[in-house]
Coordinates of C-alpha atoms in Angstrom, one line a residue:
Chain A
M263 CA 13.1 -14.0 15.7
I264 CA 13.8 -11.3 12.9
E265 CA 17.4 -11.8 11.2
I266 CA 18.5 -8.8 8.9
E267 CA 21.7 -9.5 7.0
N268 CA 23.8 -7.9 5.0
L269 CA 20.5 -5.9 3.1
T270 CA 20.9 -3.7 0.1
K271 CA 18.4 -2.0 -1.9
L272 CA 19.6 0.0 -5.0
Y273 CA 17.0 2.3 -6.5
G274 CA 18.9 3.0 -10.3
N275 CA 21.8 4.2 -8.6
K276 CA 20.5 5.7 -5.4
L277 CA 22.1 3.6 -2.5
A278 CA 18.6 3.6 -0.3
V279 CA 19.7 1.1 2.1
D280 CA 23.6 0.3 2.6
N281 CA 24.6 -3.3 3.6
I282 CA 22.4 -3.3 6.9
S283 CA 22.0 -6.3 9.7
F284 CA 20.2 -6.8 12.2
K285 CA 18.6 -9.2 14.9
V286 CA 15.1 -8.9 16.6
K287 CA 14.5 -11.1 19.4
K288 CA 10.6 -12.7 20.4
G289 CA 8.8 -10.6 21.8
S290 CA 11.0 -7.2 21.9
V291 CA 9.7 -3.7 20.7
V292 CA 12.6 -2.2 18.6
G293 CA 12.5 1.3 17.6
F294 CA 13.7 2.0 13.9
L295 CA 14.9 5.7 14.0
G296 CA 16.0 7.8 11.2
R297 CA 15.7 10.9 9.8
N298 CA 13.3 11.2 6.9
G299 CA 14.7 9.3 4.1
A300 CA 16.8 7.6 6.2
G301 CA 16.0 4.5 4.5
K302 CA 13.7 3.4 7.4
S303 CA 10.6 2.6 4.7
T304 CA 12.6 1.1 2.6
T305 CA 14.0 -1.9 5.3
M306 CA 10.2 -2.5 6.0
N307 CA 8.9 -2.8 2.7
I308 CA 11.9 -5.5 2.2
I309 CA 11.0 -7.3 5.6
T310 CA 7.3 -7.5 4.4
G311 CA 8.1 -8.5 0.7
Y312 CA 6.2 -5.1 -0.8
I313 CA 9.7 -5.0 -2.4
S314 CA 12.9 -7.1 -2.9
A315 CA 16.2 -5.9 -1.5
T316 CA 19.3 -6.2 -4.4
S317 CA 20.6 -8.1 -2.1
G318 CA 21.3 -9.3 1.3
T319 CA 18.7 -11.8 3.2
A320 CA 15.6 -10.7 5.5
R321 CA 14.5 -14.1 7.7
I322 CA 11.5 -14.3 10.0
N323 CA 11.0 -17.4 12.5
G324 CA 13.8 -19.1 9.9
Y325 CA 12.1 -18.4 6.5
D326 CA 13.7 -16.3 3.7
I327 CA 11.1 -13.9 2.5
L328 CA 12.0 -14.7 -0.9
K329 CA 12.4 -18.1 -0.8
N330 CA 9.0 -18.7 1.5
P331 CA 7.3 -15.5 0.8
R332 CA 4.2 -16.9 1.8
E333 CA 5.5 -18.2 5.1
V334 CA 6.9 -15.2 6.4
K335 CA 4.1 -13.0 5.0
K336 CA 1.5 -15.0 7.3
C337 CA 3.0 -14.0 10.3
I338 CA 3.9 -10.3 9.7
G339 CA 1.0 -7.1 10.0
Y340 CA 2.4 -4.3 8.1
L341 CA 0.9 -0.9 8.9
P342 CA 2.7 1.2 6.0
E343 CA 3.3 4.8 6.1
R344 CA 0.1 5.4 4.4
P345 CA -2.4 3.2 5.6
P346 CA -3.7 0.9 2.4
I347 CA -7.4 1.4 3.1
Y348 CA -9.8 1.8 0.5
Q349 CA -11.7 5.1 0.7
E350 CA -15.3 3.8 -0.4
M351 CA -15.3 0.8 1.6
T352 CA -17.0 0.6 5.0
V353 CA -14.9 -0.1 8.0
Q354 CA -16.8 -3.6 8.3
E355 CA -16.4 -4.5 4.7
Y356 CA -12.9 -3.5 4.5
L357 CA -11.6 -5.4 7.9
K358 CA -13.8 -8.7 6.3
F359 CA -11.9 -8.1 3.0
V360 CA -8.3 -8.3 4.5
C361 CA -9.1 -11.2 6.6
A362 CA -10.7 -12.8 3.6
I363 CA -7.2 -12.6 2.1
K364 CA -4.9 -13.2 5.2
D365 CA -6.9 -16.2 5.3
V366 CA -8.9 -15.5 8.5
K367 CA -11.3 -18.9 8.9
A368 CA -14.9 -17.7 7.4
S369 CA -16.4 -19.0 10.9
A370 CA -14.3 -16.9 13.0
V371 CA -14.0 -13.5 10.9
S372 CA -16.7 -11.8 13.0
S373 CA -15.1 -12.5 16.2
H374 CA -12.1 -11.7 15.1
I375 CA -13.2 -8.3 13.7
E376 CA -15.0 -7.5 16.8
E377 CA -12.2 -8.6 19.0
I378 CA -9.2 -6.6 17.1
S379 CA -11.5 -4.0 17.2
N380 CA -12.1 -3.6 20.3
L381 CA -8.3 -2.9 21.0
V382 CA -8.5 0.2 19.0
K383 CA -12.2 1.2 20.1
L384 CA -13.3 1.4 16.4
N385 CA -16.8 -0.3 17.4
E386 CA -18.6 3.0 17.1
V387 CA -17.0 3.3 13.0
M388 CA -17.9 0.1 11.8
G389 CA -20.6 1.0 9.6
R390 CA -18.7 4.6 8.0
R391 CA -17.4 5.1 5.0
I392 CA -13.5 5.0 5.5
G393 CA -12.9 8.0 2.9
N394 CA -15.5 9.8 5.9
L395 CA -13.7 9.1 9.1
S396 CA -10.8 11.4 10.2
K397 CA -7.3 10.9 9.9
G398 CA -7.1 9.3 13.4
Y399 CA -9.7 6.9 12.6
Q400 CA -8.3 6.2 9.0
Q401 CA -4.6 5.2 11.2
R402 CA -6.5 3.1 13.6
V403 CA -8.2 1.2 10.8
G404 CA -4.8 0.9 9.5
M405 CA -3.3 -0.5 12.8
V406 CA -6.3 -2.9 12.9
Q407 CA -6.0 -3.9 9.6
A408 CA -2.4 -5.1 10.7
L409 CA -3.7 -7.1 13.9
V410 CA -5.4 -9.2 11.4
G411 CA -5.2 -12.9 12.0
N412 CA -2.8 -12.0 15.6
P413 CA 0.4 -12.4 12.9
E414 CA 3.8 -12.6 15.5
V415 CA 5.5 -9.4 14.1
L416 CA 4.0 -6.1 14.1
I417 CA 5.8 -3.9 11.5
L418 CA 4.5 -0.1 12.3
D419 CA 5.6 2.8 10.1
E420 CA 5.5 5.8 11.5
P421 CA 2.5 4.6 13.1
T422 CA 1.5 8.1 14.9
V423 CA 2.3 11.0 12.2
G424 CA -0.4 13.3 11.3
L425 CA -2.0 12.5 14.6
D426 CA -3.4 14.8 17.0
P427 CA -1.6 15.5 20.7
K428 CA -4.3 12.7 22.3
Q429 CA -4.4 9.9 19.7
I430 CA -0.8 10.1 19.6
I431 CA -0.4 8.8 22.9
E432 CA -3.6 6.6 22.4
I433 CA -1.7 4.4 19.6
R434 CA 1.5 4.7 22.0
R435 CA -0.2 2.8 24.7
M436 CA -1.9 0.7 22.8
I437 CA 1.8 -0.1 20.9
K438 CA 3.1 -0.7 24.5
A439 CA 0.4 -2.9 25.1
L440 CA 0.4 -5.0 22.2
G441 CA 4.2 -5.6 23.1
K442 CA 3.7 -7.7 25.2
K443 CA 2.1 -10.4 22.9
H444 CA 3.6 -9.4 19.4
T445 CA 7.1 -8.5 18.4
I446 CA 7.3 -5.2 17.2
I447 CA 9.7 -2.9 15.2
L448 CA 8.3 0.5 15.4
S449 CA 10.0 3.0 12.9
S450 CA 10.0 6.9 13.9
H451 CA 11.5 10.2 13.7
I452 CA 9.8 11.4 16.6
L453 CA 12.7 10.8 19.3
P454 CA 10.3 11.0 22.8
E455 CA 8.4 8.4 20.8
V456 CA 10.9 5.8 20.5
A457 CA 11.8 6.8 24.3
D458 CA 8.8 5.7 25.1
V459 CA 7.5 3.1 23.5
C460 CA 10.7 0.7 23.0
E461 CA 13.3 -1.5 24.6
Q462 CA 16.2 -1.7 22.0
V463 CA 16.7 1.1 19.6
V464 CA 18.3 1.0 16.0
I465 CA 19.3 4.4 14.6
I466 CA 19.9 4.6 10.9
N467 CA 21.5 7.4 9.1
Q468 CA 21.8 7.6 5.3
G469 CA 21.0 3.7 4.6
K470 CA 23.5 2.8 7.2
I471 CA 23.4 1.6 10.6
V472 CA 25.3 4.0 12.9
A473 CA 23.8 2.2 16.3
Q474 CA 21.6 -0.5 17.6
D475 CA 21.5 -1.3 21.2
T476 CA 19.2 -0.8 24.3
L477 CA 18.2 3.1 25.1
A478 CA 20.0 2.3 28.6
N479 CA 23.3 1.2 27.4
L480 CA 23.1 4.1 24.5
Q481 CA 22.2 6.9 27.2
E482 CA 25.2 5.1 29.2
G483 CA 27.6 5.2 26.3
I484 CA 27.4 8.8 25.3
Q485 CA 27.4 10.0 29.2
E486 CA 30.7 10.5 30.1
S487 CA 30.1 12.8 33.2
A488 CA 26.5 13.8 35.1
N489 CA 25.3 16.9 34.5
M490 CA 23.3 19.4 37.0
V491 CA 21.8 22.6 36.7
V492 CA 22.0 24.3 40.2
R493 CA 19.8 27.7 41.1
I494 CA 21.3 29.6 43.7
A495 CA 20.3 32.8 45.5
G496 CA 23.7 35.1 45.1
S497 CA 26.0 36.3 42.4
E498 CA 27.1 34.5 39.6
S499 CA 31.2 35.1 40.6
A500 CA 30.6 34.1 44.5
A501 CA 28.5 31.1 43.4
T502 CA 30.8 29.9 41.1
K503 CA 33.8 30.6 42.8
Q504 CA 32.5 28.3 46.1
L505 CA 31.3 25.5 43.4
R506 CA 34.8 25.5 41.8
A507 CA 36.2 24.5 44.7
L508 CA 34.1 21.4 46.2
S509 CA 35.9 18.2 45.5
G510 CA 34.0 15.6 42.7
V511 CA 33.2 18.9 40.1
K512 CA 34.9 19.0 37.1
F513 CA 33.5 22.0 35.6
V514 CA 31.5 25.0 36.2
E515 CA 29.7 27.4 34.3
G516 CA 27.0 30.2 34.7
L517 CA 23.8 29.7 32.3
G518 CA 22.7 33.6 33.7
V519 CA 19.7 34.8 35.4
R520 CA 16.8 33.5 34.7
E521 CA 14.8 34.3 38.1
K522 CA 15.4 38.1 40.0
D523 CA 18.7 37.8 42.2
T524 CA 19.8 34.5 41.6
V525 CA 21.9 32.6 39.3
D526 CA 21.8 29.5 37.3
I527 CA 24.9 27.4 37.3
L528 CA 25.7 24.1 35.0
V529 CA 27.4 21.6 37.5
E530 CA 29.3 18.7 35.8
T531 CA 30.9 16.1 38.1
D532 CA 32.6 12.6 37.1
K533 CA 30.4 10.0 36.5
G534 CA 28.8 8.5 40.0
V535 CA 30.3 11.1 42.0
D536 CA 27.3 12.6 44.5
V537 CA 27.8 16.0 45.5
R538 CA 24.7 16.6 46.7
R539 CA 25.3 17.1 50.4
A540 CA 28.4 18.5 49.9
M541 CA 27.6 21.7 47.3
F542 CA 24.5 21.7 50.0
N543 CA 26.5 22.6 53.2
A544 CA 29.1 24.8 51.3
M545 CA 26.5 27.1 49.8
A546 CA 24.5 27.2 53.1
K547 CA 27.7 28.1 55.0
A548 CA 28.5 30.7 52.7
N549 CA 24.7 32.0 52.8
M550 CA 24.2 31.4 49.2
P551 CA 21.0 28.8 49.5
I552 CA 20.0 26.3 46.5
L553 CA 17.1 26.9 45.4
M554 CA 16.8 24.1 42.9
I555 CA 19.1 21.3 42.0
K556 CA 17.6 19.6 38.3
Y557 CA 19.6 16.9 36.9
V558 CA 20.4 17.1 32.9
D559 CA 19.8 13.8 31.2
V560 CA 21.0 12.4 28.0
T561 CA 18.5 12.4 25.9
L562 CA 17.7 10.4 23.1
E563 CA 17.9 13.5 20.6
D564 CA 21.6 14.1 22.2
I565 CA 22.7 10.3 21.0
F566 CA 20.8 10.5 17.7
L567 CA 22.4 14.3 16.5
K568 CA 25.7 12.9 17.6
L569 CA 25.6 9.6 15.9
T570 CA 24.3 11.0 13.0
G571 CA 26.6 13.8 13.1
A572 CA 24.3 16.6 13.1
E573 CA 24.7 19.7 15.1
R574 CA 22.7 20.6 17.7
E575 CA 21.1 23.9 18.0
I576 CA 20.9 25.8 21.6
Chain B
M193 CA -8.4 -15.1 -5.8
W194 CA -12.2 -14.7 -5.0
A195 CA -11.9 -12.5 -1.8
V196 CA -10.3 -10.0 -4.5
C197 CA -12.9 -10.6 -7.3
K198 CA -15.9 -9.8 -5.0
K199 CA -14.1 -6.5 -3.6
E200 CA -13.5 -5.2 -7.2
I201 CA -16.9 -5.9 -8.0
Q202 CA -18.5 -4.3 -5.4
N203 CA -16.2 -1.5 -5.9
Y204 CA -17.1 -1.0 -9.5
F205 CA -20.7 -0.5 -8.3
F206 CA -19.5 1.6 -5.1
S207 CA -18.2 3.9 -7.3
P208 CA -19.8 5.3 -11.2
V209 CA -17.3 3.2 -13.1
G210 CA -19.3 -0.2 -13.2
Y211 CA -22.6 1.9 -14.1
V212 CA -20.7 4.6 -16.6
F213 CA -19.5 1.4 -18.5
I214 CA -22.6 0.2 -18.4
A215 CA -24.8 3.1 -19.9
I216 CA -21.9 3.6 -22.5
F217 CA -22.2 0.2 -23.3
M218 CA -26.1 0.0 -23.6
L219 CA -26.3 3.8 -24.9
I220 CA -23.7 2.4 -27.9
S221 CA -25.9 -1.0 -28.5
A222 CA -29.0 0.7 -28.5
V223 CA -27.8 3.3 -31.2
L224 CA -26.2 0.4 -33.3
F225 CA -29.9 -1.6 -32.8
F226 CA -31.8 1.7 -33.9
N227 CA -29.5 2.1 -36.7
I228 CA -28.9 -1.5 -38.1
N229 CA -32.5 -3.5 -37.1
L230 CA -35.2 -0.8 -36.6
T231 CA -35.1 1.5 -39.3
A232 CA -35.3 1.2 -42.8
N233 CA -32.9 3.8 -44.2
T234 CA -29.2 2.9 -45.1
Y235 CA -27.4 6.3 -44.5
G236 CA -24.2 5.4 -43.2
T237 CA -24.4 2.0 -42.2
G238 CA -25.2 0.3 -45.0
Y239 CA -27.8 -1.9 -43.5
S240 CA -31.6 -1.3 -43.0
G241 CA -33.9 -3.0 -41.0
M242 CA -32.3 -6.3 -40.7
A243 CA -34.0 -8.9 -38.2
D244 CA -31.2 -10.5 -37.2
Y245 CA -28.6 -9.4 -34.0
S246 CA -25.4 -10.6 -35.7
T247 CA -25.0 -7.5 -37.4
A248 CA -25.1 -5.3 -34.7
L249 CA -23.4 -7.2 -32.3
Q250 CA -19.7 -7.5 -34.9
N251 CA -20.3 -3.9 -35.2
M252 CA -20.3 -3.4 -31.7
T253 CA -16.9 -5.5 -30.8
I254 CA -15.2 -2.5 -31.9
Y255 CA -16.7 0.0 -30.0
L256 CA -16.3 -2.7 -27.1
S257 CA -12.5 -2.0 -27.4
F258 CA -12.8 1.2 -27.1
I259 CA -14.8 1.5 -23.9
T260 CA -12.9 -1.6 -21.8
P261 CA -10.6 1.0 -20.7
V262 CA -13.5 2.4 -18.4
L263 CA -12.9 -0.6 -16.5
T264 CA -9.2 -1.8 -17.0
M265 CA -7.8 1.5 -16.7
R266 CA -7.8 2.2 -12.9
I267 CA -7.9 -1.7 -11.9
F268 CA -3.5 -1.5 -11.0
A269 CA -2.7 2.3 -11.7
E270 CA -5.5 3.6 -8.8
E271 CA -4.0 0.9 -6.1
R272 CA -0.5 1.9 -6.7
K273 CA -1.0 5.3 -6.6
N274 CA -2.6 5.4 -3.6
K275 CA -0.3 2.6 -2.3
T276 CA -3.2 0.4 -1.4
D277 CA -1.4 -2.3 -3.5
Q278 CA 0.9 -2.6 -0.1
L279 CA -2.0 -5.0 1.4
Y280 CA -2.3 -7.5 -1.1
L281 CA 1.9 -7.6 -1.9
T282 CA 2.3 -8.2 2.1
S283 CA -0.5 -10.4 2.3
P284 CA -0.2 -14.3 1.7
L285 CA -1.7 -13.7 -1.3
S286 CA 0.2 -15.1 -4.8
I287 CA 0.4 -12.3 -7.3
T288 CA -0.9 -13.9 -9.7
S289 CA -4.5 -14.5 -7.8
V290 CA -4.7 -11.1 -7.0
V291 CA -5.0 -10.3 -11.0
L292 CA -7.2 -13.3 -12.0
G293 CA -9.2 -11.8 -9.1
K294 CA -9.2 -8.3 -10.6
Y295 CA -9.7 -9.7 -14.2
F296 CA -12.4 -11.7 -13.4
A297 CA -14.0 -9.0 -11.4
A298 CA -13.9 -6.9 -14.6
L299 CA -15.3 -9.9 -16.7
T300 CA -18.5 -9.9 -14.6
V301 CA -19.0 -6.2 -15.0
L302 CA -18.8 -7.0 -18.6
L303 CA -21.2 -9.7 -18.3
I304 CA -23.7 -8.2 -16.6
A305 CA -23.3 -5.5 -19.4
M306 CA -23.9 -8.3 -22.4
V307 CA -27.0 -9.8 -20.2
L308 CA -28.6 -6.4 -19.8
N309 CA -27.6 -6.7 -23.8
L310 CA -30.0 -9.1 -24.7
I311 CA -33.2 -7.2 -24.5
F312 CA -32.4 -6.4 -28.2
P313 CA -32.2 -9.8 -29.8
I314 CA -35.8 -10.3 -27.5
V315 CA -37.3 -7.3 -29.3
I316 CA -36.4 -8.8 -32.4
A317 CA -37.3 -12.0 -31.6
L318 CA -41.0 -10.6 -30.6
Y319 CA -41.5 -8.8 -33.8
T320 CA -40.5 -11.3 -36.5
S321 CA -41.7 -14.5 -37.4
S322 CA -40.5 -17.4 -35.5
G323 CA -37.3 -19.2 -36.4
S324 CA -35.6 -15.9 -38.1
L325 CA -33.4 -15.4 -35.2
S326 CA -31.5 -18.5 -34.1
F327 CA -31.4 -18.8 -30.0
A328 CA -28.0 -21.4 -30.5
M329 CA -26.9 -19.0 -33.6
L330 CA -27.2 -15.8 -31.4
M331 CA -25.8 -17.4 -28.0
V332 CA -22.7 -18.3 -29.9
Q333 CA -22.0 -14.6 -31.1
Y334 CA -22.4 -13.8 -27.9
V335 CA -19.4 -16.3 -26.9
G336 CA -17.2 -14.4 -29.6
F337 CA -18.3 -11.1 -28.2
F338 CA -17.5 -12.2 -24.7
L339 CA -14.1 -13.3 -26.0
I340 CA -12.9 -10.9 -27.9
G341 CA -13.9 -8.3 -24.5
A342 CA -11.9 -10.7 -22.4
T343 CA -8.9 -10.0 -24.6
F344 CA -9.0 -6.5 -25.0
M345 CA -9.7 -6.3 -21.3
A346 CA -6.4 -8.1 -20.7
I347 CA -4.7 -6.1 -22.8
G348 CA -6.4 -3.2 -20.3
V349 CA -5.1 -5.0 -17.4
F350 CA -1.4 -5.1 -18.4
V351 CA -1.6 -1.5 -19.6
S352 CA -2.9 -0.3 -15.9
S353 CA 0.0 -2.7 -14.4
M354 CA 2.7 -0.4 -16.5
T355 CA 1.9 2.9 -14.9
E356 CA 0.5 4.9 -11.9
S357 CA -1.7 6.9 -13.9
Q358 CA -5.2 6.3 -14.5
V359 CA -4.9 8.7 -17.8
V360 CA -2.4 7.3 -19.2
A361 CA -3.1 3.8 -19.1
A362 CA -6.9 4.8 -20.6
V363 CA -4.8 6.3 -23.4
V364 CA -2.3 3.7 -24.2
S365 CA -5.6 1.3 -24.0
F366 CA -7.1 3.1 -27.0
A367 CA -3.9 3.5 -29.0
V368 CA -3.3 -0.5 -28.5
A369 CA -7.2 -1.0 -29.3
A370 CA -7.0 1.7 -32.7
V371 CA -3.7 -0.2 -33.6
I372 CA -5.3 -3.5 -33.7
W373 CA -8.2 -2.0 -35.9
L374 CA -6.5 0.0 -37.9
G375 CA -2.8 -1.6 -38.2
D376 CA -4.5 -4.9 -40.2
S377 CA -5.1 -3.1 -43.2
M378 CA -2.4 -0.9 -43.3
L379 CA 0.3 -3.9 -43.3
T380 CA -1.9 -5.7 -45.6
S381 CA -1.5 -2.7 -48.3
L382 CA 2.3 -3.2 -47.9
G383 CA 2.2 -5.9 -50.3
S384 CA 4.1 -7.8 -48.1
E385 CA 3.6 -11.4 -47.5
A386 CA 5.1 -11.7 -44.4
L387 CA 3.3 -8.5 -43.3
T388 CA 0.3 -9.9 -44.4
D389 CA 0.5 -12.5 -42.0
I390 CA 1.7 -10.3 -38.9
A391 CA -1.6 -8.6 -40.3
S392 CA -3.5 -11.5 -39.9
S393 CA -1.9 -12.7 -36.7
L394 CA -3.4 -9.3 -35.6
N395 CA -6.7 -9.4 -36.6
M396 CA -9.0 -10.2 -33.8
L397 CA -12.0 -9.0 -36.1
A398 CA -11.2 -12.1 -38.5
R399 CA -11.7 -14.4 -36.2
Y400 CA -14.7 -13.3 -34.4
Q401 CA -16.1 -13.8 -38.2
S402 CA -16.8 -17.9 -37.6
F403 CA -18.5 -16.9 -34.3
A404 CA -20.9 -14.6 -36.1
D405 CA -21.4 -17.6 -38.5
G406 CA -22.7 -19.4 -35.7
I407 CA -19.3 -21.8 -35.4
V408 CA -17.2 -22.3 -32.7
G409 CA -14.4 -22.5 -33.8
F410 CA -11.5 -24.1 -32.0
S411 CA -9.0 -22.2 -33.4
P412 CA -10.4 -18.7 -33.2
L413 CA -11.3 -20.0 -29.4
I414 CA -7.7 -20.9 -28.3
Y415 CA -6.6 -17.4 -30.0
Y416 CA -8.2 -15.4 -28.0
V417 CA -7.9 -17.2 -25.0
S418 CA -3.9 -17.6 -26.0
I419 CA -3.8 -14.1 -26.1
S420 CA -5.9 -13.3 -22.8
G421 CA -3.6 -15.6 -20.8
L422 CA -0.6 -13.9 -22.3
F423 CA -1.4 -10.6 -20.8
V424 CA -2.6 -12.0 -17.5
F425 CA 0.8 -13.6 -17.2
L426 CA 2.6 -10.5 -18.5
T427 CA 0.8 -8.1 -15.8
V428 CA 1.9 -11.0 -13.3
R429 CA 5.3 -10.0 -14.4
A430 CA 5.5 -6.9 -14.5
I431 CA 4.4 -6.4 -10.8
E432 CA 7.0 -8.7 -10.0
R433 CA 9.6 -7.1 -11.7
R434 CA 8.5 -3.7 -10.1
R435 CA 9.0 -5.0 -6.9
W436 CA 13.0 -5.4 -7.9
T437 CA 13.4 -2.4 -9.8
G438 CA 11.2 -0.3 -7.3
V439 CA 10.3 1.8 -10.3

């Protein structure tokens, strides 16, 4: 569906995107992850034809953005980082204009606008000037603009930036719903967002792709052992001694006291080894009851920091 | 293209820009009308009580060139600054149709101003003996006036596409107009034949003369249309070029 090959973009001498390639299958939701300035927006601007690449190709449905820009642009809906809205127009006027420039049939315009604005609950503000709307509504107007003409591909550049938590949840829910019908590339520097919405992740750092895989595979890859935090009623030295004696346990470390007369301990085991039953019996025998067992998952944040070479602050 | 044109015309009248342009246009025409056609004195102007609108209209061309940036300065600069150009540059529209749509919108506002301007020749016609004001001749003069306006608009559109600052666009457009009006006499006074040729090719007012005399000359018509076309083309190229360089 979307094929990016050896894409490079130079701004003067500055290399913004460095020879990146990736593919997106029809119907998938791909998260494009990177820090600010990593090259996410530049890549998206190239795919949508806003700017041209210095070298490399971007193809959508087999059409090259440079050779057949019209065909490519017809099947893309783009929400840039800053929604391209005109402050002085009303929502209705603006959407009519977008319909006109995106070749929506004149007879279908009203019903189409109603249909897509229903998706983001924009109906109650249709007659208001865009400049007078809140940031959240302006973002939604930008979103609806991308949906005009029902494009197969949606490219959303940081769609939740600047929104309040409730709006963020709404927009994410909407993207998930849209993902059932559309192929979506979504950029973000917010990790839980990508973890929540996307099946596949492309991580970009300083213009280069450092990883691309499904989220599950990425977690698997980085996770060499299973970690859990256990809270035990008793002293640290006695508890760690008991835990170290269990078979399958690789590493034990006291994490300090979080609750009176208890101790928190990090227990690391080999992947696929379940020590919980043995641990329960052993600690019960020693009269040091286990009050809590919590698995510590590898988060996208861990993956991201590991791949981009940044240190994690504890 | 027409969608862009319609939106731009609406935009001129949602914002004060369209009204400001028309108001300034009418104010200057009214002052010229007063000085040239109404009063009997000749202070400063050298004209008095003329029962003919062509002199006033001819004078107006100079002022027109200085007020067209009001309409053209924001035309691309503002969109680039607000990044709303992302909307049409990622739509199936061609850049040419965007440029033409915006250009025609600016021309429409000029036409509206010109229609309102007809009040002055109408007043002349009402208070002079019939036949002293030729309708056909007046129309030819207006055609010439529109062409000269369209040429300055095209230059202004091009300047606006080169920057994201409306102020820079306006100032550069003023400077271009000034050079066009003043450069002619400067180059001619240097005495070189080649420079005089260049001067006459720059001289927009000289080409207006045949329209003022009531003749639709083929050569001046082609002159204005081709300069306008050239700058529309350059605007398309400028936008296209920026997609490659990103600056």
